[in-house]
mmCIF file of C-alpha atoms in Angstrom:
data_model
loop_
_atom_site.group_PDB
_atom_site.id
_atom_site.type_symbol
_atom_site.label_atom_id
_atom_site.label_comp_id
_atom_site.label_asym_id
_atom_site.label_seq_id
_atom_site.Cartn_x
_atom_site.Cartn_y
_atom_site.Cartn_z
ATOM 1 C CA UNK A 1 -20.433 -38.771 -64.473
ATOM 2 C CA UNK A 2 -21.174 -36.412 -61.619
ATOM 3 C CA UNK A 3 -21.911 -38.264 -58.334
ATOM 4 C CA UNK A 4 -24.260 -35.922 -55.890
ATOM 5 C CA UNK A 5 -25.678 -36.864 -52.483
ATOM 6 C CA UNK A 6 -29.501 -35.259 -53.224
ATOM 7 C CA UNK A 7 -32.195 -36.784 -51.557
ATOM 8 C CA UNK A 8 -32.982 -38.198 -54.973
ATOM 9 C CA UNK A 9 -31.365 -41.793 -56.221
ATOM 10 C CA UNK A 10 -31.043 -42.832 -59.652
ATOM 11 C CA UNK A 11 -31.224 -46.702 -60.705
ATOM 12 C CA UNK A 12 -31.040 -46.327 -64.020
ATOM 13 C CA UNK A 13 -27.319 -47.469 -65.128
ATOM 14 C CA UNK A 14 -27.312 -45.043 -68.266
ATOM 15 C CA UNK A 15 -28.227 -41.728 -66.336
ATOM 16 C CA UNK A 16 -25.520 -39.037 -66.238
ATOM 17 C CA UNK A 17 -28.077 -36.164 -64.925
ATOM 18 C CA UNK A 18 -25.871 -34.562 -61.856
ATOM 19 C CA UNK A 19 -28.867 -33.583 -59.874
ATOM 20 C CA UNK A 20 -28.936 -36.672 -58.132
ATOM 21 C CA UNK A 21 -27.292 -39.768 -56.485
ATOM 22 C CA UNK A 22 -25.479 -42.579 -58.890
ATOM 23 C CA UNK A 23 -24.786 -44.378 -55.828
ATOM 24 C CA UNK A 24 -22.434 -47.655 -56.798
ATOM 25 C CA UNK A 25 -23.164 -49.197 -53.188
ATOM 26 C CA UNK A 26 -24.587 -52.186 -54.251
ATOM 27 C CA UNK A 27 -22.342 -52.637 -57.150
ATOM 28 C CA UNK A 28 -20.502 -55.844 -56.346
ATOM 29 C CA UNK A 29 -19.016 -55.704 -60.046
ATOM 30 C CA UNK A 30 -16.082 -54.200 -61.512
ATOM 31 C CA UNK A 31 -17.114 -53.496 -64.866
ATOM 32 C CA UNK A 32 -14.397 -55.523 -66.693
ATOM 33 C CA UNK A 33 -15.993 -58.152 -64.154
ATOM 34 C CA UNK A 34 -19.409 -57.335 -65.527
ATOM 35 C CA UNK A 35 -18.451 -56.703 -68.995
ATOM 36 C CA UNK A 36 -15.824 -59.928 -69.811
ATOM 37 C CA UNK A 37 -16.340 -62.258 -66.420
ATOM 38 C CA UNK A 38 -13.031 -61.408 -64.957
ATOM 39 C CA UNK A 39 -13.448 -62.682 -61.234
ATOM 40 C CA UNK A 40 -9.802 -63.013 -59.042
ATOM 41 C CA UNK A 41 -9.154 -64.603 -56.176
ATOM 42 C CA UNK A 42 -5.937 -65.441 -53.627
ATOM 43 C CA UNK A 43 -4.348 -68.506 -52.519
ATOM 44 C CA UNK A 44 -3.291 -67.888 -49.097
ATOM 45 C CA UNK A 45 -1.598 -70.934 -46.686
ATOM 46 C CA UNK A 46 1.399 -70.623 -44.362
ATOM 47 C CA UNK A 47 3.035 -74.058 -45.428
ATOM 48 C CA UNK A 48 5.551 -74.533 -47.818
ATOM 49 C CA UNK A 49 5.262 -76.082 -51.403
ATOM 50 C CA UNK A 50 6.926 -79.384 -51.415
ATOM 51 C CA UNK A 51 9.526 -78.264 -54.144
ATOM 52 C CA UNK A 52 9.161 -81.566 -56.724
ATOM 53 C CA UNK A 53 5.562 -81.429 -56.020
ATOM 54 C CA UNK A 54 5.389 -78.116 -57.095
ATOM 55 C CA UNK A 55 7.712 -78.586 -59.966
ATOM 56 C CA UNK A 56 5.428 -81.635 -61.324
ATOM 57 C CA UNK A 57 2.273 -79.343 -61.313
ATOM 58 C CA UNK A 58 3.840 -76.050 -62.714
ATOM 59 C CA UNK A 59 5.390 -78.523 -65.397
ATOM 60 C CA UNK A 60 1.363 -79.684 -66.300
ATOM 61 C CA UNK A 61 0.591 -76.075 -66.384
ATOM 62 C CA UNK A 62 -1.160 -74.670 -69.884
ATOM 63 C CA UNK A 63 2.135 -72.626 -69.791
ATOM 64 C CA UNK A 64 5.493 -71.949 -70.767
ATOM 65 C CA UNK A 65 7.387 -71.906 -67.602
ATOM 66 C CA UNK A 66 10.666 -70.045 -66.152
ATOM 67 C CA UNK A 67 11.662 -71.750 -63.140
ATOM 68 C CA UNK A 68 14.849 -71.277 -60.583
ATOM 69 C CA UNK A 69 17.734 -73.286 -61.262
ATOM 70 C CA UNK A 70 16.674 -75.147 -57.458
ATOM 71 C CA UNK A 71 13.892 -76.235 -59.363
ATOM 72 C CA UNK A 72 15.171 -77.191 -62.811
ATOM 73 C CA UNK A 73 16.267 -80.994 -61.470
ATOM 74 C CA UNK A 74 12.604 -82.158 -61.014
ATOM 75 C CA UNK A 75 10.741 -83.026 -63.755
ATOM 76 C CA UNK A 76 6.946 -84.908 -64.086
ATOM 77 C CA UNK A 77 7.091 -83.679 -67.764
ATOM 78 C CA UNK A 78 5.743 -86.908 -68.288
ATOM 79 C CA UNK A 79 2.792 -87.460 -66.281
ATOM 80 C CA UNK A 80 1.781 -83.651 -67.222
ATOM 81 C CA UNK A 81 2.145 -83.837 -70.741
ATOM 82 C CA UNK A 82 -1.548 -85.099 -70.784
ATOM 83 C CA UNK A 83 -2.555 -82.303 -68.311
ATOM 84 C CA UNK A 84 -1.451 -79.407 -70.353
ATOM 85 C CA UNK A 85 -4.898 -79.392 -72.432
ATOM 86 C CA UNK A 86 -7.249 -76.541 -72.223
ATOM 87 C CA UNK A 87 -8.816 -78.812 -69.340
ATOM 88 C CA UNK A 88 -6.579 -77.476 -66.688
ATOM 89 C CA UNK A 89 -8.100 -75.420 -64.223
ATOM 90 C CA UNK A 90 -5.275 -72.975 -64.726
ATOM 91 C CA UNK A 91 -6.310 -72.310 -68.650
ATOM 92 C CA UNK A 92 -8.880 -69.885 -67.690
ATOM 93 C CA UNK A 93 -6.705 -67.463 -65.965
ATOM 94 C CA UNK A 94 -5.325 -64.071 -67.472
ATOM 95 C CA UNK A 95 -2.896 -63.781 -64.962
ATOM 96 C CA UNK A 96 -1.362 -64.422 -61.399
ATOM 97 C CA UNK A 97 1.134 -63.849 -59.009
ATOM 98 C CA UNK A 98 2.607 -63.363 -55.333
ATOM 99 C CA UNK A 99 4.930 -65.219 -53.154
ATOM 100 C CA UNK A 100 5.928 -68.770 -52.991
ATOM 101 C CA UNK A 101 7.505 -70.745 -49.992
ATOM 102 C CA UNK A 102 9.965 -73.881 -50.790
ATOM 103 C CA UNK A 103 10.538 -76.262 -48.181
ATOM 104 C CA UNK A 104 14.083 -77.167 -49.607
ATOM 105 C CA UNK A 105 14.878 -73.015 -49.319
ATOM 106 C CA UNK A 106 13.285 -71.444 -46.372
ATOM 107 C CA UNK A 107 15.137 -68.563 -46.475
ATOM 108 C CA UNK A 108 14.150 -67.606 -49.889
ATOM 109 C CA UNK A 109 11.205 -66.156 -51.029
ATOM 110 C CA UNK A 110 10.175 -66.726 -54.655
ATOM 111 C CA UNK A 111 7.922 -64.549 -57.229
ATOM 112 C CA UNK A 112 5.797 -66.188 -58.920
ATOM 113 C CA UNK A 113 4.512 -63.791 -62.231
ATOM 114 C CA UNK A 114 1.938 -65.328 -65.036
ATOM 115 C CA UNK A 115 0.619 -63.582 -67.677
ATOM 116 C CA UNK A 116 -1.241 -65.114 -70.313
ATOM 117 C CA UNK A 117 1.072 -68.367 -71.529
ATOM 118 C CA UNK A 118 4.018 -67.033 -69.707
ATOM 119 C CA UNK A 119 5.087 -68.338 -66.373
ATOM 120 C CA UNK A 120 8.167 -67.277 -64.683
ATOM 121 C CA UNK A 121 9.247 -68.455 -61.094
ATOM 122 C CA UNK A 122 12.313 -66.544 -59.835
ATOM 123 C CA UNK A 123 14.083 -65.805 -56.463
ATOM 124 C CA UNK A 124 12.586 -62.203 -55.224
ATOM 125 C CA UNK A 125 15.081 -61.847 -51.918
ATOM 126 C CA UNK A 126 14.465 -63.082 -48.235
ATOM 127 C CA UNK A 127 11.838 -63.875 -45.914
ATOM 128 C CA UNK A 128 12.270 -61.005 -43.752
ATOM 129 C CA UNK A 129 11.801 -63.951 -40.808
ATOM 130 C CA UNK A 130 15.072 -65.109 -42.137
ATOM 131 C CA UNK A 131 17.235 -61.577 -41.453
ATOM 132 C CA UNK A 132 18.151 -60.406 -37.752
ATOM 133 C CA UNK A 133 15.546 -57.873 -36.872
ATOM 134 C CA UNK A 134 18.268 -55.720 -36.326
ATOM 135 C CA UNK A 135 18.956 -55.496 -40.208
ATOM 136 C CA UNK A 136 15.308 -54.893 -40.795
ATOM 137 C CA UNK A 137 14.599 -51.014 -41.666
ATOM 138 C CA UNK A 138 13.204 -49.833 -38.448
ATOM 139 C CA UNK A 139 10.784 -47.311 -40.673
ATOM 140 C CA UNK A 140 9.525 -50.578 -41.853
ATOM 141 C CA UNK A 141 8.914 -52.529 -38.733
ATOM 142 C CA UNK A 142 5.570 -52.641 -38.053
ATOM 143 C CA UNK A 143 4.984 -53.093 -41.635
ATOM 144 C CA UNK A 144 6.953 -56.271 -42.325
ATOM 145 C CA UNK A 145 5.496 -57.295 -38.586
ATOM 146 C CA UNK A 146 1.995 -57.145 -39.968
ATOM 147 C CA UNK A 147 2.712 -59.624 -42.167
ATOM 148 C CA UNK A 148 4.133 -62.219 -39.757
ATOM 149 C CA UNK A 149 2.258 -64.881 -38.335
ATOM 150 C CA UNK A 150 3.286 -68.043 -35.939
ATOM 151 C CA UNK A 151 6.579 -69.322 -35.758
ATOM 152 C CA UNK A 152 7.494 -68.929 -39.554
ATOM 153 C CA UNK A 153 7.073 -65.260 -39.700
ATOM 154 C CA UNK A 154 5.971 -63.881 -43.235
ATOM 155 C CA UNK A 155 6.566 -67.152 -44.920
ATOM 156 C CA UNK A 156 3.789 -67.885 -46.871
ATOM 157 C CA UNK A 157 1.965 -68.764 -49.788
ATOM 158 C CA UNK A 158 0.299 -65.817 -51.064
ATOM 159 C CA UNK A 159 -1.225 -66.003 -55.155
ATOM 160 C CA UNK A 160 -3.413 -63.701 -56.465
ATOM 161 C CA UNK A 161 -5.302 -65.250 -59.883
ATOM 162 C CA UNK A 162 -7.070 -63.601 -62.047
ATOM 163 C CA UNK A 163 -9.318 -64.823 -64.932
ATOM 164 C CA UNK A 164 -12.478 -66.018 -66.830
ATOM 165 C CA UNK A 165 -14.437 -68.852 -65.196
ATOM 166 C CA UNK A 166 -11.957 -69.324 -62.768
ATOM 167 C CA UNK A 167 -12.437 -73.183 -61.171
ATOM 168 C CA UNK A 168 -11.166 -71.540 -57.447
ATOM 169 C CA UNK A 169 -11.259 -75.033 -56.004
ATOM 170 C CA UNK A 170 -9.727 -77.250 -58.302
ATOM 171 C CA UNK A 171 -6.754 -74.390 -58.660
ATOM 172 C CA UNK A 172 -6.341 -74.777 -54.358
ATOM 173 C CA UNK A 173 -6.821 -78.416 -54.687
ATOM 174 C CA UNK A 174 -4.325 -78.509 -57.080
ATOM 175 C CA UNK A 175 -1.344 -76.190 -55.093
ATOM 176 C CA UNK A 176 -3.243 -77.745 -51.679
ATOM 177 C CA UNK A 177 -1.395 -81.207 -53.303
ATOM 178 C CA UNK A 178 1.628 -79.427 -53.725
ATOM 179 C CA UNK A 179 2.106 -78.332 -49.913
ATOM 180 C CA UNK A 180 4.395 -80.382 -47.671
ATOM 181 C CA UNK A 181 2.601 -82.652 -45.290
ATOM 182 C CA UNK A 182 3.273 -81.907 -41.377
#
């Protein structure tokens, strides 16, 4: 509908006159946030996953998993077996992704790309912390420098989820157990 800035504002959610304001200030809501509950939220910490840690949870995850071969020799299939219920915290999501740290590969950053039962870890490339700044695309440089912070540079965790009823602090508890301890 038409969106005018009269003196006039409309409240009324079905109106479609054009004469006047449909302001969506105060609209906090998508509408497939209104409509189906779809909230999203990111993980964000600057410490690496412990890699059999994070191997364990992902293994308790309500998903099928893809993970790196660097990965493949932990297992906690056992302990998680019991965990993969629709009690996980991680049932409720539609999808996620973003970057992933491993302590045991600093130099590598990993994608991590859910969607619905499907969960595939893979390498994406390299920190950019990890290449001489003179190989960095100097088009680039403030860009990739943006994203750098402390003595690690860009390595980080960085998840976006995205779901129904998502339980945000049993999902960070849950990767929060999976970081290495300083």
């Amino acid at each position: 509908h038409s969106h005018s800035h009269a003196e006039a504002t409309c409240s009324d959610p079905a109106c479609d006159d054009p004469t006047h304001d449909h302001s969506h200030d105060n609209r906090q809501e998508t509408t497939a946030a209104a409509r189906f509950g779809i909230r999203t939220f990111v993980y964000s910490r600057r410490k690496p996953f412990d890699a059999a840690k994070l191997a364990a949870t992902i293994s308790s995850l309500p998903f099928t998993s893809t993970l790196p071969a660097s990965l493949n020799g932990y297992t906690g299939a056992d302990e998680a077996a019991a965990a993969k219920s629709g009690d996980s915290p991680f049932a409720s999501l539609v999808r996620s992704k973003g970057f992933v740290w491993l302590s045991d590969e600093p130099e590598v950053a990993f994608y991590w790309s859910h969607a619905g039962k499907r969960l595939d870890l893979s390498e994406m490339g390299r920190w950019w912390a990890s290449i001489e700044r003179e190989r960095w695309p100097s088009l680039h440089e403030d860009a990739i420098l943006e994203d750098f912070d402390g003595p690690n540079g860009d390595r980080r965790q960085e998840l976006v989820f995205i779901g129904t009823a998502l339980q945000e602090a049993e999902i960070s508890a849950a990767l929060d157990a999976c970081l290495v301890e300083a």
